[in-house]
């Protein structure tokens, strides 16, 4: 297959060398042997390293330890962790426990980043007992098929990385490695897929194994923007984590790249940072009001915490809007120490008065009660009648957005993420306003917040800027 110069240059960067390939394979085999030795169960290497489809430098080896399906979930966790620790010890590596559906070990062994994951040794995906049981099937399916398409997979992965849409974690909501491999397989190559993707529509269906008689049936079952039926499990959409935003951003990138290819599309934008003075100047220029709620980051993985932060943000947003504080934009950030929920408001201070609407005049009982309540409160105007209802002016409870966010009992009465609520209850939280919102920990996040534009737009700016 002929490659463009651009693509060939990318491959020179991202294609693992034969030496790296065999080193990873050898390490994998040693780990598999070690698992059998310490736990008496078979293991297999999964993920991109097993399939030779990893981007050079990202050599994370996934070892799945296959336990008999008869043992209980507790036993799987216990034996799994014990086996993983024993393997790490055997190689004098270091390890850290991580939690997904159940605990697993993330280790560094002889310079490799190794995940040791226990799962059930089932003979088909129909017998799966937990989500990770599916992973070995991915490798078994792809291994014999992907050999000739490795370069194409790497081009797509690097393109997605360059565009900021690689990763199925909650913060990214983009393309997983397995998804990239299936897309390349389905379309027969990187260029073929890019052409197709630039003309994608919402609700695109890719069904390699033709499990569904027509795309309408698949579309009725899955509601996501891109539906890629898992060849190893027809009830799963491999692209379930891809958000509508990332899907559309990818289409924009693909369209631009096909129209005018540039190496820039394969280079990730370096994150930019914003100092306190720059932050203050930006606030001045925008004329908006910045507010933030800062709390300790709960001790869980990002895929647990980020959705909780978003849920908490939505609850706070609804409260602010209900009290007439119009929100321009809001975003969350999970740092290693603290997490931030950021609000940019069109207005942060409101007058003392607010109009309260009362019952319809013809609803005598409630109308009387309303009138009685406000009869002797002559602070402001009202009650008056407008069309069929009573209205009156009353004193506003929160004249600043800050006072609302600082009202702990009100904020905690909202529907917040579980662990986020826990830290807010136990350790409290801070409400920051204006320049105080800035801190070194969030200087990258704040910069990205203000620089917001789609990935392809950024690429076009870089390319045009480079030509001047
Ligand atoms: N996996 C999955 N769904 C996810 C994440 C992972 O099914 N959301 C499975 C896939 O089979 C994947 C394997 O777990 O191949 C390993 O996950 P990961 O290392 O995240 O992906 P890779 O495919 O190895 O890609 P990368 O090169 O980015 O490591
Ligand atoms: Mg991997």
Coordinates of C-alpha atoms and ligand atoms in Angstrom, one line a residue:
X1 CA 0.0 0.0 0.0
X2 CA 1.4 3.4 -0.9
X3 CA 1.5 5.9 1.9
X4 CA 1.6 9.7 1.7
X5 CA 4.8 11.3 2.9
X6 CA 2.9 12.7 5.9
X7 CA 1.6 9.3 6.8
X8 CA 5.0 7.7 6.4
X9 CA 6.6 10.3 8.7
X10 CA 3.9 9.6 11.3
X11 CA 4.6 5.9 11.1
X12 CA 8.3 6.4 11.6
X13 CA 7.4 8.0 14.9
X14 CA 4.7 5.7 16.2
X15 CA 5.4 2.3 14.8
X16 CA 7.2 0.2 17.5
X17 CA 10.4 -1.3 16.3
X18 CA 10.9 -5.1 15.9
X19 CA 13.1 -5.0 18.9
X20 CA 10.4 -3.3 21.0
X21 CA 7.8 -5.7 19.7
X22 CA 9.8 -8.8 20.7
X23 CA 10.8 -7.2 24.1
X24 CA 7.1 -6.6 24.9
X25 CA 6.2 -10.1 23.7
X26 CA 8.9 -11.6 25.8
X27 CA 7.9 -9.7 28.9
X28 CA 4.3 -10.8 28.3
X29 CA 5.3 -14.4 28.1
X30 CA 7.3 -14.2 31.3
X31 CA 4.4 -12.7 33.1
X32 CA 2.0 -15.4 31.8
X33 CA 4.4 -18.1 33.0
X34 CA 4.7 -16.3 36.4
X35 CA 0.9 -16.2 36.8
X36 CA 0.7 -19.9 36.2
X37 CA 3.5 -20.5 38.6
X38 CA 2.0 -18.5 41.5
X39 CA -1.7 -19.1 41.0
X40 CA -2.0 -22.2 38.8
X41 CA -4.3 -20.4 36.3
X42 CA -3.7 -19.5 32.7
X43 CA -3.3 -15.9 31.7
X44 CA -3.2 -14.0 28.5
X45 CA -1.9 -10.8 27.2
X46 CA -4.6 -8.5 25.9
X47 CA -4.8 -4.9 24.8
X48 CA -2.9 -3.2 22.1
X49 CA 0.5 -4.7 23.1
X50 CA -0.8 -8.2 22.5
X51 CA -2.0 -7.2 19.0
X52 CA 1.1 -5.2 18.0
X53 CA -1.1 -2.1 17.7
X54 CA 0.3 0.2 20.4
X55 CA 1.7 3.6 19.7
X56 CA 5.4 3.7 20.4
X57 CA 6.0 4.9 24.0
X58 CA 2.6 3.7 25.3
X59 CA 3.7 0.2 26.2
X60 CA 1.2 -0.8 28.8
X61 CA 1.0 -4.5 29.0
X62 CA -2.4 -5.9 30.0
X63 CA -2.3 -9.4 31.5
X64 CA -5.6 -11.0 32.2
X65 CA -5.5 -13.9 34.7
X66 CA -8.2 -16.4 33.8
X67 CA -9.9 -17.9 36.9
X68 CA -12.4 -20.7 36.8
X69 CA -16.0 -19.4 36.4
X70 CA -17.2 -21.5 39.4
X71 CA -15.5 -19.3 42.1
X72 CA -17.4 -16.5 43.7
X73 CA -16.8 -12.8 43.0
X74 CA -15.1 -12.4 46.4
X75 CA -12.8 -15.3 45.8
X76 CA -12.0 -13.9 42.3
X77 CA -11.0 -10.6 43.9
X78 CA -9.0 -12.2 46.7
X79 CA -7.2 -14.7 44.6
X80 CA -6.7 -12.2 41.8
X81 CA -5.1 -9.6 43.9
X82 CA -3.0 -12.2 45.7
X83 CA -1.7 -13.6 42.4
X84 CA -1.0 -10.2 41.1
X85 CA 1.0 -9.2 44.2
X86 CA 2.9 -12.4 44.0
X87 CA 3.8 -11.8 40.4
X88 CA 5.0 -8.3 41.1
X89 CA 7.1 -9.6 44.0
X90 CA 8.7 -12.2 41.8
X91 CA 10.0 -9.5 39.5
X92 CA 10.7 -7.0 42.3
X93 CA 8.3 -4.6 40.7
X94 CA 6.2 -1.8 42.3
X95 CA 2.4 -1.9 42.4
X96 CA -0.6 0.2 43.1
X97 CA -4.2 -1.1 43.5
X98 CA -6.7 0.3 41.2
X99 CA -10.5 0.0 41.1
X100 CA -12.7 -0.6 38.1
X101 CA -15.5 -3.1 38.3
X102 CA -13.3 -5.0 40.8
X103 CA -9.7 -4.3 42.1
X104 CA -6.7 -5.0 39.9
X105 CA -3.0 -4.2 40.1
X106 CA -1.2 -1.6 38.2
X107 CA 2.5 -2.4 38.3
X108 CA 5.9 -1.3 37.0
X109 CA 7.9 -4.3 36.1
X110 CA 11.3 -4.1 34.4
X111 CA 10.3 -0.7 33.0
X112 CA 6.9 -1.8 31.6
X113 CA 3.6 -0.5 32.8
X114 CA 1.7 -3.7 33.6
X115 CA -1.9 -4.2 34.5
X116 CA -2.7 -7.5 36.2
X117 CA -6.4 -8.0 35.9
X118 CA -8.4 -11.0 37.2
X119 CA -11.3 -12.2 35.2
X120 CA -13.4 -15.4 34.6
X121 CA -12.3 -17.9 32.1
X122 CA -15.5 -18.3 30.1
X123 CA -16.0 -19.9 26.8
X124 CA -18.2 -17.3 25.2
X125 CA -19.3 -13.7 25.9
X126 CA -22.8 -15.1 26.7
X127 CA -21.4 -16.6 29.9
X128 CA -19.7 -13.4 31.0
X129 CA -19.9 -12.7 34.7
X130 CA -18.2 -9.3 34.7
X131 CA -17.4 -6.7 32.1
X132 CA -13.7 -7.5 32.0
X133 CA -14.4 -11.1 30.9
X134 CA -15.1 -9.7 27.4
X135 CA -11.6 -8.3 27.0
X136 CA -9.7 -11.6 26.1
X137 CA -12.3 -12.1 23.4
X138 CA -11.3 -8.8 21.8
X139 CA -7.8 -10.0 21.4
X140 CA -8.8 -13.5 20.2
X141 CA -11.0 -11.9 17.6
X142 CA -8.6 -9.2 16.3
X143 CA -5.3 -11.1 16.5
X144 CA -5.8 -13.1 13.3
X145 CA -7.4 -10.2 11.4
X146 CA -5.4 -7.1 12.3
X147 CA -1.9 -8.2 11.2
X148 CA -2.0 -6.4 7.8
X149 CA -3.7 -3.3 9.2
X150 CA -1.4 -2.5 12.0
X151 CA 0.0 0.6 10.4
X152 CA -3.5 1.8 9.6
X153 CA -4.5 1.3 13.2
X154 CA -1.5 3.3 14.4
X155 CA -2.3 6.1 12.0
X156 CA -5.9 6.3 13.3
X157 CA -4.8 6.1 16.9
X158 CA -2.2 8.9 16.4
X159 CA -4.7 11.0 14.4
X160 CA -7.2 10.7 17.3
X161 CA -4.5 11.5 19.8
X162 CA -3.4 14.5 17.7
X163 CA -7.0 15.7 17.6
X164 CA -7.6 15.3 21.4
X165 CA -10.3 12.6 20.9
X166 CA -8.4 9.5 21.9
X167 CA -9.5 7.6 25.0
X168 CA -12.8 6.3 26.3
X169 CA -12.4 7.7 29.8
X170 CA -15.1 10.1 31.0
X171 CA -13.1 13.2 30.7
X172 CA -12.3 12.6 27.1
X173 CA -15.4 10.6 25.9
X174 CA -13.5 9.7 22.7
X175 CA -12.3 6.7 20.8
X176 CA -10.8 3.7 22.6
X177 CA -8.0 1.7 21.1
X178 CA -10.3 -1.3 20.4
X179 CA -12.7 1.0 18.6
X180 CA -9.9 2.4 16.4
X181 CA -8.9 -1.2 15.5
X182 CA -12.5 -2.2 14.6
X183 CA -13.1 0.9 12.5
X184 CA -9.9 0.3 10.5
X185 CA -10.9 -3.3 10.1
X186 CA -14.4 -2.4 9.0
X187 CA -13.3 0.1 6.3
X188 CA -10.2 -1.7 5.2
X189 CA -7.7 1.0 6.1
X190 CA -6.9 4.4 7.5
X191 CA -7.6 6.5 4.4
X192 CA -10.8 4.5 3.6
X193 CA -12.1 5.1 7.1
X194 CA -11.2 8.8 7.0
X195 CA -13.1 9.3 3.8
X196 CA -16.1 7.5 5.3
X197 CA -15.9 9.4 8.6
X198 CA -15.9 12.8 6.9
X199 CA -19.4 12.0 5.6
X200 CA -20.7 10.3 8.7
X201 CA -24.1 11.2 10.1
X202 CA -25.4 10.9 13.6
X203 CA -26.4 7.3 14.3
X204 CA -23.9 5.7 11.9
X205 CA -23.9 1.9 12.2
X206 CA -20.8 -0.3 11.8
X207 CA -21.7 -4.0 12.1
X208 CA -18.7 -6.1 10.9
X209 CA -20.2 -9.5 11.7
X210 CA -23.6 -8.5 10.3
X211 CA -25.5 -9.4 13.5
X212 CA -28.3 -7.1 12.6
X213 CA -30.3 -7.6 9.5
X214 CA -30.5 -3.8 8.9
X215 CA -29.1 -0.7 10.4
X216 CA -32.6 0.4 11.6
X217 CA -32.7 -2.4 14.1
X218 CA -29.3 -1.6 15.5
X219 CA -30.3 2.1 15.7
X220 CA -33.5 1.1 17.6
X221 CA -31.4 -0.7 20.1
X222 CA -28.6 1.8 20.6
X223 CA -29.0 5.6 20.9
X224 CA -25.4 6.7 20.6
X225 CA -24.1 8.8 17.7
X226 CA -21.8 6.0 16.5
X227 CA -22.9 2.4 16.8
X228 CA -20.1 -0.1 16.4
X229 CA -21.4 -3.6 17.2
X230 CA -18.9 -5.5 19.2
X231 CA -18.0 -8.6 17.0
X232 CA -17.5 -10.5 20.2
X233 CA -20.8 -9.5 21.8
X234 CA -23.7 -8.3 19.6
X235 CA -25.4 -6.5 22.6
X236 CA -22.6 -4.1 23.1
X237 CA -21.8 -0.8 21.3
X238 CA -18.0 -0.4 21.4
X239 CA -18.5 3.3 20.8
X240 CA -20.9 3.7 23.7
X241 CA -18.5 6.1 25.5
X242 CA -18.1 8.4 22.5
X243 CA -20.0 11.6 23.2
X244 CA -21.9 13.4 20.5
X245 CA -19.4 16.3 20.9
X246 CA -16.4 14.1 20.2
X247 CA -18.1 12.3 17.4
X248 CA -18.9 15.6 15.7
X249 CA -15.4 16.9 16.4
X250 CA -13.9 13.8 14.8
X251 CA -16.0 14.3 11.7
X252 CA -14.8 17.9 11.5
X253 CA -11.2 16.7 11.8
X254 CA -11.6 14.0 9.2
X255 CA -13.2 16.4 6.7
X256 CA -10.4 18.9 7.1
X257 CA -7.7 16.3 6.9
X258 CA -9.1 14.7 3.8
X259 CA -9.5 18.1 2.2
X260 CA -6.0 19.3 3.1
X261 CA -3.7 16.8 4.9
X262 CA -1.1 18.2 7.2
X263 CA 1.3 16.5 9.7
X264 CA -0.2 18.9 12.3
X265 CA -3.2 16.5 12.6
X266 CA -1.0 13.9 14.2
X267 CA 0.6 16.1 16.8
X268 CA -1.3 16.7 20.1
X269 CA -1.6 20.3 21.1
X270 CA 0.7 21.0 24.0
X271 CA -1.4 22.1 27.0
X272 CA -1.1 25.7 27.8
X273 CA -0.9 27.3 31.3
X274 CA -2.2 30.6 32.5
X275 CA -0.6 32.7 35.2
X276 CA -2.5 34.7 37.8
X277 CA -1.9 38.0 36.1
X278 CA -3.1 36.7 32.7
X279 CA -6.1 35.2 34.4
X280 CA -6.9 38.6 36.0
X281 CA -6.5 40.4 32.7
X282 CA -8.8 37.8 31.0
X283 CA -11.5 38.4 33.5
X284 CA -11.2 42.1 33.0
X285 CA -11.5 41.7 29.2
X286 CA -14.4 39.3 29.3
X287 CA -16.3 41.3 31.9
X288 CA -17.9 38.1 33.3
X289 CA -18.0 37.0 36.9
X290 CA -16.0 33.9 37.8
X291 CA -16.9 31.7 40.7
X292 CA -15.6 28.3 41.7
X293 CA -16.4 25.7 44.3
X294 CA -13.2 23.8 45.4
X295 CA -13.2 20.6 47.4
X296 CA -10.8 17.8 48.1
X297 CA -10.6 15.2 45.3
X298 CA -12.3 12.0 46.5
X299 CA -9.9 9.0 46.5
X300 CA -11.4 7.2 43.5
X301 CA -10.4 6.9 39.8
X302 CA -11.3 9.7 37.4
X303 CA -14.0 7.6 35.7
X304 CA -15.8 7.5 39.0
X305 CA -15.1 11.1 40.2
X306 CA -15.6 13.1 36.9
X307 CA -19.2 12.0 36.3
X308 CA -19.9 12.8 40.0
X309 CA -18.4 16.3 39.6
X310 CA -20.5 16.9 36.5
X311 CA -23.7 15.8 38.4
X312 CA -22.8 18.1 41.2
X313 CA -22.2 20.9 38.8
X314 CA -25.6 20.4 37.2
X315 CA -27.3 20.6 40.5
X316 CA -25.5 23.8 41.4
X317 CA -26.3 25.2 37.9
X318 CA -30.0 24.5 38.4
X319 CA -29.9 26.3 41.8
X320 CA -28.1 29.3 40.4
X321 CA -30.5 29.6 37.4
X322 CA -33.5 29.2 39.6
X323 CA -32.3 32.2 41.6
X324 CA -31.8 34.3 38.4
X325 CA -28.0 34.0 38.1
X326 CA -27.5 33.4 34.4
X327 CA -24.6 31.1 33.6
X328 CA -22.5 31.7 30.6
X329 CA -20.4 28.5 30.9
X330 CA -19.5 25.9 33.5
X331 CA -16.9 23.1 33.7
X332 CA -15.3 20.7 36.1
X333 CA -11.7 19.7 36.7
X334 CA -10.3 16.9 38.8
X335 CA -6.9 17.6 40.1
X336 CA -4.6 15.3 42.1
X337 CA -5.3 17.2 45.4
X338 CA -8.4 19.3 44.8
X339 CA -11.3 19.4 42.3
X340 CA -12.9 22.5 40.9
X341 CA -16.4 23.3 39.7
X342 CA -16.1 26.5 37.7
X343 CA -18.9 28.9 36.8
X344 CA -18.6 31.9 34.5
X345 CA -21.6 34.1 35.1
X346 CA -23.1 36.9 33.1
X347 CA -24.1 38.4 36.4
X348 CA -23.1 37.7 40.0
X349 CA -25.0 40.3 41.9
X350 CA -28.7 41.1 41.7
X351 CA -30.9 43.8 43.3
X352 CA -32.7 43.4 46.6
X353 CA -36.1 42.8 45.0
X354 CA -37.5 39.9 43.2
X355 CA -41.0 39.3 41.9
X356 CA -42.9 36.4 43.4
X357 CA -45.9 35.0 41.4
X358 CA -48.9 34.0 43.5
X359 CA -52.0 31.9 42.8
X360 CA -54.7 32.7 40.3
X361 CA -57.3 35.2 41.7
X362 CA -60.1 32.7 41.2
X363 CA -58.4 30.2 43.4
X364 CA -60.0 31.8 46.5
X365 CA -58.5 29.9 49.3
X366 CA -54.9 30.2 48.1
X367 CA -55.4 33.7 46.9
X368 CA -56.6 34.8 50.4
X369 CA -53.7 33.1 52.0
X370 CA -51.3 34.8 49.6
X371 CA -52.8 38.2 50.2
X372 CA -52.9 37.7 54.0
X373 CA -49.2 36.8 54.0
X374 CA -48.1 39.9 52.1
X375 CA -50.8 42.4 53.3
X376 CA -48.8 44.1 56.0
X377 CA -45.4 43.7 54.4
X378 CA -45.2 47.0 52.6
X379 CA -41.5 46.9 51.9
X380 CA -42.0 46.9 48.2
X381 CA -44.9 47.0 45.7
X382 CA -47.7 44.4 45.7
X383 CA -49.6 42.2 45.8
X384 CA -51.0 43.3 42.5
X385 CA -53.0 41.5 39.8
X386 CA -51.8 40.9 36.3
X387 CA -54.2 39.0 34.1
X388 CA -55.5 36.2 36.3
X389 CA -52.7 36.0 38.9
X390 CA -51.4 37.8 42.0
X391 CA -47.8 39.0 42.0
X392 CA -45.8 40.8 44.7
X393 CA -42.3 42.1 45.2
X394 CA -40.3 40.5 48.0
X395 CA -36.8 40.7 49.4
X396 CA -34.4 38.4 47.4
X397 CA -32.9 35.6 49.4
X398 CA -29.5 35.5 47.6
X399 CA -28.3 38.8 46.2
X400 CA -25.0 37.2 45.2
X401 CA -24.2 33.9 43.5
X402 CA -21.4 33.5 46.0
X403 CA -23.9 33.6 48.9
X404 CA -26.0 30.9 47.3
X405 CA -23.0 28.6 46.7
X406 CA -21.8 29.3 50.3
X407 CA -25.2 28.2 51.7
X408 CA -24.0 24.7 52.6
X409 CA -27.3 23.2 53.6
X410 CA -28.9 24.4 50.4
X411 CA -26.1 23.1 48.2
X412 CA -26.0 19.8 50.0
X413 CA -29.7 19.4 49.5
X414 CA -29.1 19.1 45.8
X415 CA -28.5 15.8 44.0
X416 CA -24.7 15.5 44.1
X417 CA -22.3 12.7 43.3
X418 CA -21.9 10.3 46.1
X419 CA -18.2 10.6 46.9
X420 CA -18.2 14.3 46.1
X421 CA -21.0 14.8 48.6
X422 CA -19.0 12.9 51.2
X423 CA -15.9 15.1 50.9
X424 CA -18.1 18.2 50.8
X425 CA -19.9 17.1 54.0
X426 CA -16.8 15.9 55.9
X427 CA -14.1 18.3 54.8
X428 CA -16.3 21.2 53.6
X429 CA -15.7 23.2 50.5
X430 CA -14.5 26.7 49.5
X431 CA -16.3 29.2 47.3
X432 CA -13.8 31.3 45.4
X433 CA -14.6 34.5 43.5
X434 CA -12.8 36.5 40.8
X435 CA -9.0 36.4 40.8
X436 CA -9.0 34.0 43.8
X437 CA -10.3 31.3 41.5
X438 CA -6.8 31.0 40.1
X439 CA -4.3 28.6 41.6
X440 CA -1.3 26.8 40.2
X441 CA -3.1 23.5 40.4
X442 CA -5.7 24.6 37.9
X443 CA -3.6 26.9 35.7
X444 CA -3.8 24.4 32.8
X445 CA -7.5 23.9 33.2
X446 CA -8.3 27.6 33.3
X447 CA -6.2 28.2 30.2
X448 CA -8.1 25.5 28.3
X449 CA -11.4 26.9 29.6
X450 CA -10.8 30.3 28.0
X451 CA -9.1 29.0 24.9
X452 CA -12.0 26.7 24.1
X453 CA -12.4 25.9 20.4
X454 CA -12.9 22.7 18.5
X455 CA -9.8 20.6 17.8
X456 CA -10.0 21.1 14.0
X457 CA -10.4 24.8 14.4
X458 CA -7.2 24.8 16.5
X459 CA -5.4 22.7 13.8
X460 CA -6.5 25.1 11.1
X461 CA -5.2 28.1 13.1
X462 CA -1.9 26.4 13.7
X463 CA -1.6 25.5 10.0
X464 CA -2.5 29.0 8.8
X465 CA -0.3 30.6 11.5
X466 CA 2.6 28.4 10.3
X467 CA 2.2 29.6 6.7
X468 CA 2.4 33.3 7.5
Ligands
LIG1 N1 -11.3 -2.4 26.9 C1 -12.7 -2.3 26.6 N2 -13.4 -1.2 26.8 C2 -12.8 -0.1 27.4 C3 -11.4 -0.2 27.7 C4 -10.7 -1.3 27.5 O1 -13.2 -3.3 26.0 N3 -13.5 0.9 27.6 C5 -10.6 -3.6 26.6 C6 -10.2 -3.7 25.1 O2 -10.2 -5.0 24.7 C7 -8.8 -3.2 25.2 C8 -8.2 -3.7 26.5 O3 -9.4 -3.7 27.3 O4 -8.0 -3.6 24.0 C9 -7.1 -2.9 27.1 O5 -7.5 -1.6 27.3 P1 -6.6 -0.3 27.0 O6 -5.2 -0.6 27.4 O7 -7.3 0.9 27.6 O8 -6.7 -0.2 25.4 P2 -5.8 -0.7 24.3 O9 -6.6 -1.3 23.2 O10 -4.7 -1.5 24.8 O11 -5.2 0.7 23.6 P3 -3.9 1.5 24.1 O12 -3.0 1.4 22.9 O13 -4.4 2.9 24.2 O14 -3.4 1.0 25.4
LIG2 MG1 -3.4 -0.9 26.4

